Coordinates of C-alpha atoms and ligand atoms in Angstrom, one line a residue:
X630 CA -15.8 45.9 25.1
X631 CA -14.4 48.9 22.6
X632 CA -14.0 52.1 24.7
X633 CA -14.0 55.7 23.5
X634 CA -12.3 55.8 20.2
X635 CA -9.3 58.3 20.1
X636 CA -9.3 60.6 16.9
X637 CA -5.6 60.9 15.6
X638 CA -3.8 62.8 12.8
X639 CA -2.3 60.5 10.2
X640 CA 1.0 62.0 8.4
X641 CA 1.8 59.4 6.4
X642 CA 4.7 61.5 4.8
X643 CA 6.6 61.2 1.5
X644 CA 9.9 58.8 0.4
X645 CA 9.8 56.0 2.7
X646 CA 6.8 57.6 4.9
X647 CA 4.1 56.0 3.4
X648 CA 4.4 52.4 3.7
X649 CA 6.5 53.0 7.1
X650 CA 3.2 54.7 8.6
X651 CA 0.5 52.6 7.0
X652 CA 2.7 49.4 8.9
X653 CA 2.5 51.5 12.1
X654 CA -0.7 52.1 11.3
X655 CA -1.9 48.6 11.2
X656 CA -0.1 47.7 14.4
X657 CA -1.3 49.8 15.9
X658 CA -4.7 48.9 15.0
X659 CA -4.1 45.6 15.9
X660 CA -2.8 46.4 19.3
X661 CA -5.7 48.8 20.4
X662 CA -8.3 45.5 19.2
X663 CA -6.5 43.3 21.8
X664 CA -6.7 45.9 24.3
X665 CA -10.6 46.6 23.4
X666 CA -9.0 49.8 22.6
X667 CA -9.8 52.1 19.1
X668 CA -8.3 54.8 17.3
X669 CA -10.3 56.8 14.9
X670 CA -7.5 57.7 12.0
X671 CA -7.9 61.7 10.5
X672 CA -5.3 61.6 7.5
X673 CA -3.7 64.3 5.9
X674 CA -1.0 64.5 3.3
X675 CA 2.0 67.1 3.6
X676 CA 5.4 68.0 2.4
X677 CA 6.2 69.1 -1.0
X678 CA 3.5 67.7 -2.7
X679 CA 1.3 69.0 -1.5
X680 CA 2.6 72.7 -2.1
X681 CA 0.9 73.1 -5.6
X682 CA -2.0 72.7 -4.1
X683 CA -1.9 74.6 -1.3
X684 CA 0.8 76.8 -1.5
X685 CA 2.8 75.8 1.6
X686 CA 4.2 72.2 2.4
X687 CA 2.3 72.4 5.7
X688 CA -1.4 73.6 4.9
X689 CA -3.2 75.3 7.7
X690 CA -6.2 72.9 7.9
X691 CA -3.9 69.7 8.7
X692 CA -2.5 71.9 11.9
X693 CA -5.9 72.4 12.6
X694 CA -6.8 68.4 12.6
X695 CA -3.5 68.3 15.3
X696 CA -4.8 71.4 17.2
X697 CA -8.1 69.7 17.7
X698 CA -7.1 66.0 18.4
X699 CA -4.2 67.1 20.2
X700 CA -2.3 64.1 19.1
X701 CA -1.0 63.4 15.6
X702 CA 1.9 60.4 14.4
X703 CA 3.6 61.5 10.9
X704 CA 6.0 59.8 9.1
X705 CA 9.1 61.3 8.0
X706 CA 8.7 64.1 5.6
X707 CA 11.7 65.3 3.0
X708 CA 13.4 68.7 3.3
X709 CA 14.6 69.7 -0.2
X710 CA 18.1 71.2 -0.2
X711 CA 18.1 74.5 -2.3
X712 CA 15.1 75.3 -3.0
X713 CA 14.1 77.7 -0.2
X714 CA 11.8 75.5 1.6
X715 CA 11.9 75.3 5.1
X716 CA 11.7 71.8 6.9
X717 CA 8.4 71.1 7.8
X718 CA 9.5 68.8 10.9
X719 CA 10.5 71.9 12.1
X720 CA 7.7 74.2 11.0
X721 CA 5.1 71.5 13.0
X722 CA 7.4 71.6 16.1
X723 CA 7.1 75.7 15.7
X724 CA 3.6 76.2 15.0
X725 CA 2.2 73.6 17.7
X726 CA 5.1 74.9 20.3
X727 CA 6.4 71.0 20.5
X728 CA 9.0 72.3 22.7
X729 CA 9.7 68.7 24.1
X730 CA 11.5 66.1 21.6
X731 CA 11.4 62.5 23.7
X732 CA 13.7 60.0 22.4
X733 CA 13.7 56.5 24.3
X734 CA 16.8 54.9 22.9
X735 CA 16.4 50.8 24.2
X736 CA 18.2 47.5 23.5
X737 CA 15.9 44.9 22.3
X738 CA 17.3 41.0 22.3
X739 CA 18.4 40.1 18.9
X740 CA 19.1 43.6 17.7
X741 CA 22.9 43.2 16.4
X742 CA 24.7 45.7 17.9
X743 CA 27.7 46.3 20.0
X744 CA 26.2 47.1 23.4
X745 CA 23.3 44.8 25.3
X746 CA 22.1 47.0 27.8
X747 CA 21.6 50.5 27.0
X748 CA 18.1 51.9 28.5
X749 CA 18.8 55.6 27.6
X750 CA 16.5 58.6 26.9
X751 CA 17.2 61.7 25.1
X752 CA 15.1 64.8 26.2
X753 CA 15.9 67.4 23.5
X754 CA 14.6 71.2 23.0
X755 CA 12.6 71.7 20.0
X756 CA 12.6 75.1 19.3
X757 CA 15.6 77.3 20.2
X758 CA 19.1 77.0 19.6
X759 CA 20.8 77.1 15.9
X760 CA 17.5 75.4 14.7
X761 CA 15.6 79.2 15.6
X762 CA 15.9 79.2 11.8
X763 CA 17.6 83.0 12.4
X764 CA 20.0 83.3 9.6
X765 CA 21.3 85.7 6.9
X766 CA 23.3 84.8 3.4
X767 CA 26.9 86.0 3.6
X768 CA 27.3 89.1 1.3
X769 CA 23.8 90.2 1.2
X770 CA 22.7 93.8 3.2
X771 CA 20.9 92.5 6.3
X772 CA 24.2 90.0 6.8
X773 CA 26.3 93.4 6.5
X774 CA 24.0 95.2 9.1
X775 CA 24.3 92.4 11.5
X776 CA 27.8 91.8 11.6
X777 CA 28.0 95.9 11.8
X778 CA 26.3 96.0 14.9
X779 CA 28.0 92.9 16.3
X780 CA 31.1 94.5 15.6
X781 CA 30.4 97.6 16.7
X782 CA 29.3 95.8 20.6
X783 CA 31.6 92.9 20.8
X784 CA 35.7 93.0 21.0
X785 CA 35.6 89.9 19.5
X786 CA 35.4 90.6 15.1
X787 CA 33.5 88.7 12.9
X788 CA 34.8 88.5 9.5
X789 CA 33.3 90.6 6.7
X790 CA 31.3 88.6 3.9
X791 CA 30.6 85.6 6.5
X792 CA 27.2 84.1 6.9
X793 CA 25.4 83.8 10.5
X794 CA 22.9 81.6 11.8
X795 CA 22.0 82.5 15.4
X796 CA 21.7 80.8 18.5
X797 CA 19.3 82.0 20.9
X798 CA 18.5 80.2 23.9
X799 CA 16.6 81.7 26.5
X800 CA 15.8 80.9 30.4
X801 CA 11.8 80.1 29.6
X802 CA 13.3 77.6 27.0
X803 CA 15.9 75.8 29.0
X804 CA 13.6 75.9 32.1
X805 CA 10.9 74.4 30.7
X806 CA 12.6 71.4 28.8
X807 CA 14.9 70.6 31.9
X808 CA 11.4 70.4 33.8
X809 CA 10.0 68.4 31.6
X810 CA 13.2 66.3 32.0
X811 CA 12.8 65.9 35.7
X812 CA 9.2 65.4 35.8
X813 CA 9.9 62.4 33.1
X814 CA 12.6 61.0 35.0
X815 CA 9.9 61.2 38.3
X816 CA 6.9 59.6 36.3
X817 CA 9.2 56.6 34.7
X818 CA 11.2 55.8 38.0
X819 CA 14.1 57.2 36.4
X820 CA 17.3 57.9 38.6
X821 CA 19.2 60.6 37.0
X822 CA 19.1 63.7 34.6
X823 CA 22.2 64.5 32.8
X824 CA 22.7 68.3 31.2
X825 CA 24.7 68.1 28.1
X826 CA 26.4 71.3 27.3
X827 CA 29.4 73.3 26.0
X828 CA 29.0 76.2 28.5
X829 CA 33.3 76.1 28.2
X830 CA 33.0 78.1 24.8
X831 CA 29.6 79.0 24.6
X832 CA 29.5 81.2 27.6
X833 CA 26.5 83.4 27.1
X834 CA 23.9 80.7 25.6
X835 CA 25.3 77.1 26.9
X836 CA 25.9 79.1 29.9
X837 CA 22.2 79.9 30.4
X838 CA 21.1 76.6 29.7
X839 CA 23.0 75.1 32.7
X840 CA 22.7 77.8 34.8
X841 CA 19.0 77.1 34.7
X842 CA 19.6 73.2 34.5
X843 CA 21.0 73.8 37.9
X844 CA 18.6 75.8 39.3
X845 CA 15.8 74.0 37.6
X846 CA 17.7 70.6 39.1
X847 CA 17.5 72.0 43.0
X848 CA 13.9 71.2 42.8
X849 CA 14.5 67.8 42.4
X850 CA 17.5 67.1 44.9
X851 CA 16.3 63.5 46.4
X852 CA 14.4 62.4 43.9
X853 CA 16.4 62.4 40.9
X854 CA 20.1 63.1 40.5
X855 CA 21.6 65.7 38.2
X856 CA 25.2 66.0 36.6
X857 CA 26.4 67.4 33.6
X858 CA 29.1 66.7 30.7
X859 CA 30.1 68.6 27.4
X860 CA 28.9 67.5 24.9
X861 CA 32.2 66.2 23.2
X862 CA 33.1 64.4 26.4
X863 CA 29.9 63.0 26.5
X864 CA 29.9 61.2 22.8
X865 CA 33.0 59.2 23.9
X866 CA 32.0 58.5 27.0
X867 CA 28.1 56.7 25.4
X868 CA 30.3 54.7 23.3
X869 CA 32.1 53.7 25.8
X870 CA 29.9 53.3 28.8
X871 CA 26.1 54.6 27.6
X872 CA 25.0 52.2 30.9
X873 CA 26.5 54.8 32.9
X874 CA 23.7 57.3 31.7
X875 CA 20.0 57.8 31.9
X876 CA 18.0 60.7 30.8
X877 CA 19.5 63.3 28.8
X878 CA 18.4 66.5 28.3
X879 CA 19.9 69.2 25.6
X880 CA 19.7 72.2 23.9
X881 CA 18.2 71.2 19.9
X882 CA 21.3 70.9 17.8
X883 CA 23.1 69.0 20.4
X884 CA 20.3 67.1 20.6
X885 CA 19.8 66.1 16.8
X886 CA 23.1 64.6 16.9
X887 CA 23.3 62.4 20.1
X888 CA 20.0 61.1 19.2
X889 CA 21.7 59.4 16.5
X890 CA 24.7 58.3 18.0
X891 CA 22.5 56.5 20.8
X892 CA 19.8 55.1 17.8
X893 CA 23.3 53.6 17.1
X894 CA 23.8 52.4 20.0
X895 CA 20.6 50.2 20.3
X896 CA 20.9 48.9 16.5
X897 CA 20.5 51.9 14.0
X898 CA 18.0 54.5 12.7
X899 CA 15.3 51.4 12.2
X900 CA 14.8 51.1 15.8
X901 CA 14.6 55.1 17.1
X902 CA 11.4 56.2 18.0
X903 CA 10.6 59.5 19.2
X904 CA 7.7 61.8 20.3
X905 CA 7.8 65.6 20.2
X906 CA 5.7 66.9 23.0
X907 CA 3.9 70.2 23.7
X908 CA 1.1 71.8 26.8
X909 CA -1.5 69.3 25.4
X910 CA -0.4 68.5 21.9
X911 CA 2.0 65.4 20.7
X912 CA 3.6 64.4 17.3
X913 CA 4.8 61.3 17.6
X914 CA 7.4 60.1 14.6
X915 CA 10.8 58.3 14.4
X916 CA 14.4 59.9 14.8
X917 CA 15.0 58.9 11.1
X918 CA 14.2 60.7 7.5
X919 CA 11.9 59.8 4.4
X920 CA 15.1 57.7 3.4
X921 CA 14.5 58.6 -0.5
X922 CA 17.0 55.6 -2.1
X923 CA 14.2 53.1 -1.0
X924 CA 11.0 55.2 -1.4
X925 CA 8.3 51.9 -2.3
X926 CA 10.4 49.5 -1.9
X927 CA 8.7 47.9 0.9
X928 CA 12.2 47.3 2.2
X929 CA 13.1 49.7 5.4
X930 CA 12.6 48.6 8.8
X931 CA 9.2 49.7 10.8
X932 CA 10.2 49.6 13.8
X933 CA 11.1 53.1 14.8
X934 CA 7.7 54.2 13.1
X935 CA 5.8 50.8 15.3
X936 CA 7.5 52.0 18.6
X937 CA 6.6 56.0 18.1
X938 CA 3.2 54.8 17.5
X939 CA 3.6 52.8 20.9
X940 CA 4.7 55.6 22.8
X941 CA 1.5 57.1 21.1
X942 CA -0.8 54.7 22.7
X943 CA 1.6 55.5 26.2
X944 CA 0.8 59.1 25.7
X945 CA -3.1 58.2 24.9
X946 CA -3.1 56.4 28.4
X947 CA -3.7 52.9 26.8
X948 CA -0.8 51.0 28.4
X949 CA -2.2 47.4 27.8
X950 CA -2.0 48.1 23.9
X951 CA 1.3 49.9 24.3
X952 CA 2.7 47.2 26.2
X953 CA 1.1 44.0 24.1
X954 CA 2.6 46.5 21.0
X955 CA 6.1 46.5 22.6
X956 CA 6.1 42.5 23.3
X957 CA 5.2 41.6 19.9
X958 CA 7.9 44.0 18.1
X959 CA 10.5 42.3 21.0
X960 CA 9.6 38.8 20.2
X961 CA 9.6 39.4 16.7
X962 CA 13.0 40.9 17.0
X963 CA 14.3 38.1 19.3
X964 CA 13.2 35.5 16.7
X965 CA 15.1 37.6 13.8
X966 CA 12.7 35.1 11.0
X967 CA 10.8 37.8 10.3
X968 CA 13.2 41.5 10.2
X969 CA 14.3 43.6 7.8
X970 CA 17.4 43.9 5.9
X971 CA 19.5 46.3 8.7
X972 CA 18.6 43.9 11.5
X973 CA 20.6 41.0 9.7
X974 CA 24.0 40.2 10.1
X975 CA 24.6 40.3 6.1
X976 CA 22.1 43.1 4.9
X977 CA 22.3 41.3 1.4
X978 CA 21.2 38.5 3.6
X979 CA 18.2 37.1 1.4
X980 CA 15.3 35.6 4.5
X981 CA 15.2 39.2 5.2
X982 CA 11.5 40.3 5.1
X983 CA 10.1 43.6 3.8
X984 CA 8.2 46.3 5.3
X985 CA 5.0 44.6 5.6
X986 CA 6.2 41.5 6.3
X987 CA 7.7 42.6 9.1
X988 CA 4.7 44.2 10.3
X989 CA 2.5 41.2 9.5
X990 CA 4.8 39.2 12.0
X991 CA 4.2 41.9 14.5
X992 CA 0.4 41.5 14.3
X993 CA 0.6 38.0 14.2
X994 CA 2.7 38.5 17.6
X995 CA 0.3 39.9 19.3
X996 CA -2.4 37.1 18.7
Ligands
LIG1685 P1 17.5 59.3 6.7 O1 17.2 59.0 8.2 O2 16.3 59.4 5.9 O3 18.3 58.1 6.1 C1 19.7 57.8 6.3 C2 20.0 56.4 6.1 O4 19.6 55.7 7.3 C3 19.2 55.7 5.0 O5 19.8 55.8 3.8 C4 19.1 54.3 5.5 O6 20.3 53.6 5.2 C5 19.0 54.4 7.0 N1 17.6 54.4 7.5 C6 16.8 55.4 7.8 N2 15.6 55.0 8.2 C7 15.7 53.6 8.1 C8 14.7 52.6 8.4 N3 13.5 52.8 8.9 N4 15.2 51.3 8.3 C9 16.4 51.0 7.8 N5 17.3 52.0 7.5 C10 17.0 53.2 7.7 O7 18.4 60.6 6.7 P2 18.8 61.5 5.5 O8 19.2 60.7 4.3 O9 19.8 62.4 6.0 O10 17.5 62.4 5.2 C11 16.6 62.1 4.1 C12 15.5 63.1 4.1 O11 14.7 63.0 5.4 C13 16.0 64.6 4.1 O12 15.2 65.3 3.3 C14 15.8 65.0 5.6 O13 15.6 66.4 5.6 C15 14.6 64.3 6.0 N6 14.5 64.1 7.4 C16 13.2 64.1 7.9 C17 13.0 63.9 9.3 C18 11.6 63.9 9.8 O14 10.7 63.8 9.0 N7 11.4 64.1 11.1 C19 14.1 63.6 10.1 C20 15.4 63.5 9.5 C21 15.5 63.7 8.2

């Protein structure tokens, strides 16, 4: 028996989006009928095509659909360099106050990589930090007023003519994504939060954010543990022993990065999925971009797109279709007949499948 149909956004996004989402898609579909599950799909187009039409990359009625299904999965959309558009990942985590960025970073059998058993998850803040968007052209008046007054309060001198991008991080922000750390780490049976940090040099906002970690982490002492490491210290040390690690939560730019040194870890950008998570609204997409160089080429690996879309069904409270969606992508990996060019050992290697072949194995998994 079919039970209530859940409406969701479609994104299907630009360069590689398209035929990445409509593969999620049909998993996903696929998954939800052997689960007597349904999803009812409300697609919209954004990103710079669309701008001619509606003036802005991210039209008002397509945050609207989100708003009012409260859950959405996109596919990577393209930020042009230059041209004075702003990201619109970044404008959907704004607008929708997708504070939370959840990155489960897993190794699968048969993935070729270096490491076997890293089970890691990256908790990153979506809306603060150098990613505020706060910034001002060197040379121009309003940069010259700024570093006026900063010079005029702080001992320290910047120099005349430079650029500035701010970093604001406040309490609210860093209490509320450390929480939402902990209360992960409570609800998955997870053992340890780990703040990552460069409260050394970045007294003031780095500072803050651990200060509150700790505080935020006192609530939790006996149920999860809590540590911390710079963030330098803390690159080396997942390359050398990412076991040794958990969850990890950090402030947004920190977090960009050491999402992809772990999607690394487990086998590359192919296999990252992520979620971005707000009070009643998610976004679920992969860590990677619209990878232009192989825009319809049916060539890229779905698999990052197939597991956001599983953490989607998570999120959705259908965990039979999550989980059958999960065992076919593994078993399909573990196989290796039926992957994409990055999950061969040769990536000229010609039994690798495409796109939709790929995805077509993964249905045919689930059977
Ligand atoms: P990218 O992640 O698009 O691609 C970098 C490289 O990673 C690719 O050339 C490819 O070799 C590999 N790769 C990425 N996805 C893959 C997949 N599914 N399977 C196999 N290999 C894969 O990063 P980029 O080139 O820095 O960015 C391209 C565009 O995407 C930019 O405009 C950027 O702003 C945008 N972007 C969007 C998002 C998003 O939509 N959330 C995230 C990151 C980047």
């Amino acid at each position: 028996m079919v039970k209530m149909k859940h409406k969701v956004t479609f994104i299907p996004g630009d360069g590689v989006g398209p035929e990445l989402s409509e593969a999620a898609k049909r998993c996903i579909d696929a998954a939800c009928a052997s689960a007597g599950a349904a999803i009812e799909w409300e697609a919209f187009d954004a990103g710079i095509d669309v701008v001619e039409k509606y003036g802005t990359p991210l039209p008002e009625h397509v945050l609207a659909s989100i708003r009012k299904n409260k859950v959405a999965i996109k596919g990577p959309i393209t930020t042009p360099i230059g041209t004075g558009i702003r990201s619109v990942n970044v404008e959907l985590r704004k607008a929708l106050e997708l504070y939370a960025c959840l990155r489960p970073c897993k190794s699968y059998k048969g993935v070729r990589s270096r490491y076997s058993d890293v089970d890691l998850v990256i908790v990153r803040e979506n809306t603060e930090d150098l990613y505020a968007g706060v910034e001002f052209e060197s040379e121009t008046p309003e940069s010259k007023k700024v570093i006026d007054t900063v010079n005029s309060l702080s001992k320290k001198q910047v120099r005349p003519g430079s650029a500035i991008s701010i970093k604001p991080i406040s309490r609210e922000g860093s209490e509320r994504i450390v929480k939402f750390a902990f209360d992960y780490a409570v609800k998955n049976n997870r053992k340890k939060v780990t703040c990552i940090h460069k409260a050394n040099i970045m007294k003031a906002t780095d500072g803050l954010f651990l200060a509150t970690a700790r505080r935020v982490a006192e609530r939790y002492s006996g149920k999860v543990n809590f540590e911390d490491r710079i963030v330098d210290n803390i690159c080396m040390q997942l390359v050398q022993r990412p076991e040794e690690y958990d969850v990890l939560v950090l402030p947004n730019l920190y977090g960009d990065i050491i999402s992809d040194l772990c999607a690394g870890l487990v086998g590359g950008l192919g296999m990252a999925p992520g979620a971005n998570i707000g009070d009643g609204v998610a976004v679920f997409e992969a860590t990677h971009g619209s990878a232009p160089k192989y825009k319809g080429m049916n060539k890229v690996n779905p698999t990052a797109m197939i597991l956001s879309g599983m953490l989607m069904l998570r999120h959705l409270g259908e965990n039979e279709a999550a989980l059958k969606l999960e065992n076919a992508v593994k078993k399909v990996i573990a196989d290796g007949a039926h992957v994409t060019y990055d999950m061969k050992a040769d990536r000229n290697d010609p039994t690798a499948v495409g796109t939709r072949e790929m995805a077509d194995a993964i249905i045919k998994a689930l059977k």
